[in-house]
PDB file of C-alpha atoms in Angstrom:
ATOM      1  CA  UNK A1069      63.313 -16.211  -6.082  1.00  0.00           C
ATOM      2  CA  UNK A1070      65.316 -14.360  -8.908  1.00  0.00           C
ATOM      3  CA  UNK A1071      66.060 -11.667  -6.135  1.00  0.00           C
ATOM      4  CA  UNK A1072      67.519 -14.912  -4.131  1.00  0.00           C
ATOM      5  CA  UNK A1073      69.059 -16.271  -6.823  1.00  0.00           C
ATOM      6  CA  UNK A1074      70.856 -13.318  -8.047  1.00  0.00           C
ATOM      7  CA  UNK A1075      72.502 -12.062  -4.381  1.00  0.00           C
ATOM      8  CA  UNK A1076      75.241 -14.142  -5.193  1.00  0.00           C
ATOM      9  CA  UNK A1077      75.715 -12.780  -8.645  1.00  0.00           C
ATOM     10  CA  UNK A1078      76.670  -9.071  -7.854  1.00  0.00           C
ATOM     11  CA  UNK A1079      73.197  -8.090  -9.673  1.00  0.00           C
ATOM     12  CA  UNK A1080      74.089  -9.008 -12.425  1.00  0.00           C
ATOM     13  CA  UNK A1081      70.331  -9.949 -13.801  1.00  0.00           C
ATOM     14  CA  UNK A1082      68.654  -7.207 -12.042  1.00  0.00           C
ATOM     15  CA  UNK A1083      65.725  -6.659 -14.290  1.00  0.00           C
ATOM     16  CA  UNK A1084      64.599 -10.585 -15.171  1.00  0.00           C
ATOM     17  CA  UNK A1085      60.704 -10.476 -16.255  1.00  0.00           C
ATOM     18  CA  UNK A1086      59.107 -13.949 -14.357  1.00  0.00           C
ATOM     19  CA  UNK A1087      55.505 -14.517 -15.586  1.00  0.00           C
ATOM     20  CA  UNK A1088      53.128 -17.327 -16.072  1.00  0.00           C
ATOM     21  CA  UNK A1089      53.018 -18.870 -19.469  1.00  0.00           C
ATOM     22  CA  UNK A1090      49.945 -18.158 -20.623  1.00  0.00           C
ATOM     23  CA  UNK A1091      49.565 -14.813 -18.860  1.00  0.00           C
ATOM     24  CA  UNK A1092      47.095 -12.686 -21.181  1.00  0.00           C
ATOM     25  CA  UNK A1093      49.117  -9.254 -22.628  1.00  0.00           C
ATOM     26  CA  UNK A1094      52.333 -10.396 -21.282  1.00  0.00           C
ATOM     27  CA  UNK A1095      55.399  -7.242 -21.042  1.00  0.00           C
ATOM     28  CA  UNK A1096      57.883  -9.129 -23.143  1.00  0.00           C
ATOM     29  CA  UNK A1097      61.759  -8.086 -22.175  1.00  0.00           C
ATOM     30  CA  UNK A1098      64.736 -10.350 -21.855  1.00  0.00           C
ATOM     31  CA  UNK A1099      66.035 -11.782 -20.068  1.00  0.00           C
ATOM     32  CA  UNK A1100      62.906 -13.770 -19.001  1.00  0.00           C
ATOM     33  CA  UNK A1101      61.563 -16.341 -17.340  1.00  0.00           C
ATOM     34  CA  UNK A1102      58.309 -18.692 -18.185  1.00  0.00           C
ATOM     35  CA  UNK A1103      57.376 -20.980 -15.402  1.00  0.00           C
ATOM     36  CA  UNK A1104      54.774 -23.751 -16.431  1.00  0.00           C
ATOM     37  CA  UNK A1105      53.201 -26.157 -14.628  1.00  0.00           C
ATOM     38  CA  UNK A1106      53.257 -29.341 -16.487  1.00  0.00           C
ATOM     39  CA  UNK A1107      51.935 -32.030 -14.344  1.00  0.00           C
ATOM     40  CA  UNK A1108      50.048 -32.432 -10.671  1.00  0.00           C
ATOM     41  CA  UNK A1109      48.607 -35.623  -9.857  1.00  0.00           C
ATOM     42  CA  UNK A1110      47.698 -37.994  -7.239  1.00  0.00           C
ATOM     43  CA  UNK A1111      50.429 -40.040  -6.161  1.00  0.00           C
ATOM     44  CA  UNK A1112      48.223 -43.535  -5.546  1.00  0.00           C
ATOM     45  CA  UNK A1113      50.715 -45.180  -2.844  1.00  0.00           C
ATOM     46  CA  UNK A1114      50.355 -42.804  -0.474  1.00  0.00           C
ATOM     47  CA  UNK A1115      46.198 -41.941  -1.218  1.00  0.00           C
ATOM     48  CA  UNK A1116      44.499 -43.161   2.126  1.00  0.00           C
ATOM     49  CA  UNK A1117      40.525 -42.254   0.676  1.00  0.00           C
ATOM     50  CA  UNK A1118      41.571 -38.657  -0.152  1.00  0.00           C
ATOM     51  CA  UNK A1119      44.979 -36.954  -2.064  1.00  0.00           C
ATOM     52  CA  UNK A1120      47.698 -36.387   0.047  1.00  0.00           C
ATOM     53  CA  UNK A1121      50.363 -36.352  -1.745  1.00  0.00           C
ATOM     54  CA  UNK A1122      50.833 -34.732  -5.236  1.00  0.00           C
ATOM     55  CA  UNK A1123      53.498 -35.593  -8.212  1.00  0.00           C
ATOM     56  CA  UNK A1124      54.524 -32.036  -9.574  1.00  0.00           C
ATOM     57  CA  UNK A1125      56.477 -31.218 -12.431  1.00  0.00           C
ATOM     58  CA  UNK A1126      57.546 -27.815 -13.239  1.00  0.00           C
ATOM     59  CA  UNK A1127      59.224 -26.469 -16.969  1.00  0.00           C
ATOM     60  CA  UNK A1128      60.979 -22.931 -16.595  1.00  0.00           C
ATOM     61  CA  UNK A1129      61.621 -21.699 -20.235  1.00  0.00           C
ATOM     62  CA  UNK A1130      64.441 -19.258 -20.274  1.00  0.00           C
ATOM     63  CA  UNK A1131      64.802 -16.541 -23.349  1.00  0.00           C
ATOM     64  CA  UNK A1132      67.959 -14.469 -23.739  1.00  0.00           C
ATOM     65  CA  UNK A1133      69.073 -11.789 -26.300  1.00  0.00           C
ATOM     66  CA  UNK A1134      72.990 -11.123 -26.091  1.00  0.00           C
ATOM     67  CA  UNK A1135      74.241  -8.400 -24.435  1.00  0.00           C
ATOM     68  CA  UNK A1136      77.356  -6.560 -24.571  1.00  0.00           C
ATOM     69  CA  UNK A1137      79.870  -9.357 -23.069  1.00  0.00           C
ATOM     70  CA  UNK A1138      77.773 -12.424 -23.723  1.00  0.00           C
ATOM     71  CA  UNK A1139      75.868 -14.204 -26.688  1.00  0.00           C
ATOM     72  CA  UNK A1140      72.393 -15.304 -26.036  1.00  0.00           C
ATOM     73  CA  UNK A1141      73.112 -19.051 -25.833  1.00  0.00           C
ATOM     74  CA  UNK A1142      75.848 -17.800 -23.178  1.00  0.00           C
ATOM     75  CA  UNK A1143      73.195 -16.001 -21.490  1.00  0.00           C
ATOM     76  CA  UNK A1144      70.773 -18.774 -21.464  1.00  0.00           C
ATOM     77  CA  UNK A1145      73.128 -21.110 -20.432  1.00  0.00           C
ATOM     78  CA  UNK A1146      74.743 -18.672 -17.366  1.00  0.00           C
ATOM     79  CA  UNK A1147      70.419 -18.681 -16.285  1.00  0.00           C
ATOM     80  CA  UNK A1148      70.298 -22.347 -16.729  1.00  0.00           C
ATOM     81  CA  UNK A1149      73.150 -22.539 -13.853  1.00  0.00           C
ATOM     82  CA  UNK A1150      71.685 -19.950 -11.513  1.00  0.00           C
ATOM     83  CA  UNK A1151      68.644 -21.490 -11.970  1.00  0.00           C
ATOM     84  CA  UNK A1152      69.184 -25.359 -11.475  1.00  0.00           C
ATOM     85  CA  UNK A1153      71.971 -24.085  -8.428  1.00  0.00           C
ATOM     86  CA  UNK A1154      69.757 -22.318  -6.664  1.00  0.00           C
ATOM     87  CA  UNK A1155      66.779 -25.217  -7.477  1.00  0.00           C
ATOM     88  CA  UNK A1156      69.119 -28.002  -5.755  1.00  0.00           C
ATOM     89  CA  UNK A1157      69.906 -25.912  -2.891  1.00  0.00           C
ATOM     90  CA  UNK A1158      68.814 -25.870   0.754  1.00  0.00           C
ATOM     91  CA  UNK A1159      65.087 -24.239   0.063  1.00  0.00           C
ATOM     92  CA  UNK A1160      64.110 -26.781  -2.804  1.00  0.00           C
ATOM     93  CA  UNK A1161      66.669 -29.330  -2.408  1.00  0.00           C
ATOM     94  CA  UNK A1162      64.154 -32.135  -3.220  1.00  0.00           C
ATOM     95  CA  UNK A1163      63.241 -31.073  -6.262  1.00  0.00           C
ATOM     96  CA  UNK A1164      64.819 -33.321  -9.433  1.00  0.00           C
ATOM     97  CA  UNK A1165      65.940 -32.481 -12.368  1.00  0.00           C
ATOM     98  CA  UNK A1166      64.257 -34.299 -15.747  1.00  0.00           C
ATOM     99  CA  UNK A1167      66.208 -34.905 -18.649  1.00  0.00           C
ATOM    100  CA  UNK A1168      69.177 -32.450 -20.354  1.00  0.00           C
ATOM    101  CA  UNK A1169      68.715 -29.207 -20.705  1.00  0.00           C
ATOM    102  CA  UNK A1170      67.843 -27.694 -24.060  1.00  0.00           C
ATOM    103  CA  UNK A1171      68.210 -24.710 -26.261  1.00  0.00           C
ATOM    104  CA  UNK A1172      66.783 -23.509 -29.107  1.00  0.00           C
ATOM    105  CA  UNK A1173      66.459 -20.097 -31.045  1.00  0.00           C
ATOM    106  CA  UNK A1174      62.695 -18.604 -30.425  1.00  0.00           C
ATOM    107  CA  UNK A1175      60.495 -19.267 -33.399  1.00  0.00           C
ATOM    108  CA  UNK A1176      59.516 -15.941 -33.446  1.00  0.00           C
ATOM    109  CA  UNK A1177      62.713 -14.102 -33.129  1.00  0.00           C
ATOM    110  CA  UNK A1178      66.012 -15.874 -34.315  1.00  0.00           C
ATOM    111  CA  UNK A1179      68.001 -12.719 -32.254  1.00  0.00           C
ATOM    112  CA  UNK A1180      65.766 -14.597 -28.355  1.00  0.00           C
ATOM    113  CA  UNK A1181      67.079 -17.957 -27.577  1.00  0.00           C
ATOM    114  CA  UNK A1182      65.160 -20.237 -25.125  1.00  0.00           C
ATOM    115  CA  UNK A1183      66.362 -23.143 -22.843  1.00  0.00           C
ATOM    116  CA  UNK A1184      64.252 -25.276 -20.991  1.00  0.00           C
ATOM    117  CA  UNK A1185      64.652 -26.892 -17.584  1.00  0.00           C
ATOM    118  CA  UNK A1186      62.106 -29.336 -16.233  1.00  0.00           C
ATOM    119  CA  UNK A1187      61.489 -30.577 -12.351  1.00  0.00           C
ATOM    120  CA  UNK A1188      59.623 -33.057 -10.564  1.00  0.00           C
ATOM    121  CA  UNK A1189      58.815 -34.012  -7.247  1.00  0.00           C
ATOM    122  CA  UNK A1190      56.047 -35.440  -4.684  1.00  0.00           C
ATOM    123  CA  UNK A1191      54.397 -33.047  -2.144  1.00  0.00           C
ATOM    124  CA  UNK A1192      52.877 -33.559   0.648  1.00  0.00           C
ATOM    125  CA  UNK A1193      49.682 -31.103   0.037  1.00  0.00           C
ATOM    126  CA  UNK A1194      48.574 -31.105   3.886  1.00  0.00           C
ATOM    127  CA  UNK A1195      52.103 -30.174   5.393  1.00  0.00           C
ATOM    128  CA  UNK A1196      54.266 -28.325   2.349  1.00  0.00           C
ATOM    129  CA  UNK A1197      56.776 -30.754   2.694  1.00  0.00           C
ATOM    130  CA  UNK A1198      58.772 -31.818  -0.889  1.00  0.00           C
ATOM    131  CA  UNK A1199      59.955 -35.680  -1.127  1.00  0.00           C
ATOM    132  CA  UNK A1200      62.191 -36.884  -3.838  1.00  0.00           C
ATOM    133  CA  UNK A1201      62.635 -40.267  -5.236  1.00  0.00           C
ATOM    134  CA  UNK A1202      66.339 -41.813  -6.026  1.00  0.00           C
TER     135      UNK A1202
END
């Protein structure tokens, strides 16, 4: 995906780290990318005796330090667009965005900030296929 994401950004973001959040040891380097799972349940209209379709929602946390032409909130926030652009376009098109984006510094490291970007949608777990509500 980052690969995808960052063809149209003359590699700019060549070396993003994208791990699990509670991967055990993790290699910490920035830029990075935590994707979390944060919901997946049953969607009751469409149960016929068994799941078939699934409510998903997905939080990416992203952590910048500055570099030599941007800041780190710059940084996080030039991520936030790749991210959420390439998120709303034809592969994942269905997938909605919940609530503003935010930033913060990391509690750990005042130097790392973090923004977070949260998703939803309902899949179909039989056939792949992603709806969205309006």
């Amino acid at each position: 995906m980052v690969k995808e994401i960052d063809s149209s950004y003359n590699g700019e973001f060549d070396n993003i780290t994208i791990k699990d959040r509670y991967e055990i040891y993790p290699k910490i380097k920035y830029p990075m990318i935590t994707l979390e799972e944060i919901s997946n349940e049953d969607v009751e209209q469409y149960f016929e005796g068994s799941e078939r379709v699934s409510y998903l929602a997905y939080q990416f946390e992203i952590s910048c330090e500055q570099d030599l032409t941007r800041t780190a909130i710059q940084n996080v926030r030039y991520l936030m667009k790749l991210l959420d652009g390439y998120l709303k376009g034809e592969k994942y098109v269905c997938l909605r965005r919940i609530g503003d984006p935010a930033i913060a510094p990391l509690s750990s490291d005042n130097n790392v900030m973090t923004g977070y970007l949260r998703y939803e949608c309902n899949l179909d777990i039989k056939t792949n296929t992603i709806y969205r509500r309006y």
